[in-house]
PDB file of C-alpha atoms in Angstrom:
ATOM      1  CA  MET A   1      -0.091   0.278   0.107  1.00  0.00           C
ATOM      2  CA  GLN A   2       2.806   2.414   1.116  1.00  0.00           C
ATOM      3  CA  VAL A   3       4.467   1.722  -2.518  1.00  0.00           C
ATOM      4  CA  ASN A   4       1.197   2.776  -4.265  1.00  0.00           C
ATOM      5  CA  MET A   5       0.900   5.782  -2.378  1.00  0.00           C
ATOM      6  CA  VAL A   6       4.661   6.679  -3.364  1.00  0.00           C
ATOM      7  CA  GLU A   7       4.097   6.020  -6.949  1.00  0.00           C
ATOM      8  CA  GLN A   8       0.933   8.047  -6.652  1.00  0.00           C
ATOM      9  CA  ILE A   9       2.527  11.192  -5.503  1.00  0.00           C
ATOM     10  CA  VAL A  10       5.469  10.788  -7.591  1.00  0.00           C
ATOM     11  CA  GLU A  11       2.837  11.016 -10.474  1.00  0.00           C
ATOM     12  CA  VAL A  12       1.399  13.982  -9.032  1.00  0.00           C
ATOM     13  CA  GLN A  13       4.817  15.691  -8.658  1.00  0.00           C
ATOM     14  CA  ARG A  14       5.131  14.525 -12.338  1.00  0.00           C
ATOM     15  CA  LYS A  15       2.118  16.453 -13.395  1.00  0.00           C
ATOM     16  CA  TYR A  16       2.493  19.309 -11.223  1.00  0.00           C
ATOM     17  CA  GLU A  17       5.985  19.912 -13.129  1.00  0.00           C
ATOM     18  CA  GLU A  18       4.455  19.551 -16.286  1.00  0.00           C
ATOM     19  CA  LEU A  19       1.818  21.926 -15.647  1.00  0.00           C
ATOM     20  CA  GLN A  20       4.287  24.492 -14.155  1.00  0.00           C
ATOM     21  CA  GLN A  21       6.759  24.183 -17.465  1.00  0.00           C
ATOM     22  CA  GLN A  22       3.340  24.613 -19.684  1.00  0.00           C
ATOM     23  CA  LEU A  23       2.361  27.509 -17.794  1.00  0.00           C
ATOM     24  CA  ARG A  24       6.128  29.160 -18.147  1.00  0.00           C
ATOM     25  CA  ALA A  25       6.012  28.416 -21.914  1.00  0.00           C
ATOM     26  CA  GLU A  26       2.619  30.166 -22.406  1.00  0.00           C
ATOM     27  CA  ALA A  27       3.737  33.285 -20.298  1.00  0.00           C
ATOM     28  CA  ALA A  28       6.826  33.410 -22.484  1.00  0.00           C
ATOM     29  CA  GLU A  29       4.376  33.160 -25.528  1.00  0.00           C
ATOM     30  CA  ARG A  30       2.317  36.097 -24.191  1.00  0.00           C
ATOM     31  CA  GLU A  31       4.965  38.150 -23.047  1.00  0.00           C
ATOM     32  CA  ALA A  32       6.702  37.830 -26.781  1.00  0.00           C
ATOM     33  CA  ALA A  33       3.228  38.382 -28.314  1.00  0.00           C
ATOM     34  CA  ALA A  34       2.780  41.794 -25.876  1.00  0.00           C
ATOM     35  CA  ALA A  35       6.748  42.782 -26.848  1.00  0.00           C
ATOM     36  CA  ALA A  36       5.923  42.469 -30.733  1.00  0.00           C
ATOM     37  CA  ARG A  37       2.664  44.767 -30.215  1.00  0.00           C
ATOM     38  CA  GLU A  38       4.591  47.112 -28.463  1.00  0.00           C
ATOM     39  CA  ALA A  39       7.063  47.530 -31.060  1.00  0.00           C
ATOM     40  CA  GLU A  40       4.492  47.359 -33.972  1.00  0.00           C
ATOM     41  CA  ALA A  41       2.956  50.624 -32.305  1.00  0.00           C
ATOM     42  CA  ALA A  42       6.056  52.330 -31.574  1.00  0.00           C
ATOM     43  CA  ALA A  43       6.921  51.943 -35.275  1.00  0.00           C
ATOM     44  CA  MET A  44       3.307  52.774 -36.200  1.00  0.00           C
ATOM     45  CA  ALA A  45       3.817  55.873 -33.998  1.00  0.00           C
ATOM     46  CA  ALA A  46       7.597  57.145 -35.457  1.00  0.00           C
ATOM     47  CA  GLU A  47       5.603  56.642 -38.782  1.00  0.00           C
ATOM     48  CA  GLN A  48       3.079  58.576 -38.147  1.00  0.00           C
ATOM     49  CA  ASN A  49       5.386  61.398 -36.378  1.00  0.00           C
ATOM     50  CA  ARG A  50       7.637  61.415 -39.430  1.00  0.00           C
ATOM     51  CA  LYS A  51       4.408  62.182 -41.623  1.00  0.00           C
ATOM     52  CA  TYR A  52       3.232  64.695 -39.296  1.00  0.00           C
ATOM     53  CA  ASP A  53       6.670  66.574 -39.598  1.00  0.00           C
ATOM     54  CA  GLU A  54       6.895  66.257 -43.495  1.00  0.00           C
ATOM     55  CA  LEU A  55       3.409  67.916 -43.769  1.00  0.00           C
ATOM     56  CA  GLN A  56       4.454  70.458 -41.159  1.00  0.00           C
ATOM     57  CA  LEU A  57       7.537  71.285 -43.271  1.00  0.00           C
ATOM     58  CA  GLN A  58       5.420  71.513 -46.631  1.00  0.00           C
ATOM     59  CA  LEU A  59       3.039  73.589 -45.016  1.00  0.00           C
ATOM     60  CA  GLN A  60       5.783  75.832 -43.788  1.00  0.00           C
ATOM     61  CA  GLN A  61       7.165  76.196 -47.145  1.00  0.00           C
ATOM     62  CA  MET A  62       3.903  76.823 -48.833  1.00  0.00           C
ATOM     63  CA  MET A  63       3.013  79.716 -46.339  1.00  0.00           C
ATOM     64  CA  GLN A  64       6.597  81.208 -46.871  1.00  0.00           C
ATOM     65  CA  MET A  65       6.013  80.962 -50.755  1.00  0.00           C
ATOM     66  CA  LEU A  66       2.511  82.655 -50.095  1.00  0.00           C
ATOM     67  CA  GLN A  67       4.000  85.369 -48.497  1.00  0.00           C
ATOM     68  CA  GLN A  68       6.924  86.037 -51.016  1.00  0.00           C
ATOM     69  CA  SER A  69       4.038  86.196 -53.375  1.00  0.00           C
ATOM     70  CA  GLN A  70       2.136  88.546 -51.822  1.00  0.00           C
ATOM     71  CA  LYS A  71       5.502  91.016 -51.226  1.00  0.00           C
ATOM     72  CA  PRO A  72       5.176  93.966 -53.740  1.00  0.00           C
ATOM     73  CA  PRO A  73       8.042  94.161 -56.169  1.00  0.00           C
ATOM     74  CA  SER A  74      10.827  96.071 -55.301  1.00  0.00           C
TER      75      SER A  74
END
């Protein structure tokens, strides 16, 4: 009877360790997916900032051209 009890304990410990490994693997996958999403969001934000800066520069250039065109000839 003691042998059977020891075998059951060993089996429960084995299953517990397997479950721990599985949970660790799933947590690592979730962390990797979150990091990928963060990197993608950062790349999108950088691209949006670049486009905004480009449009702002174009607007400044257009404003300068408009101001120059409105100056009376000297």
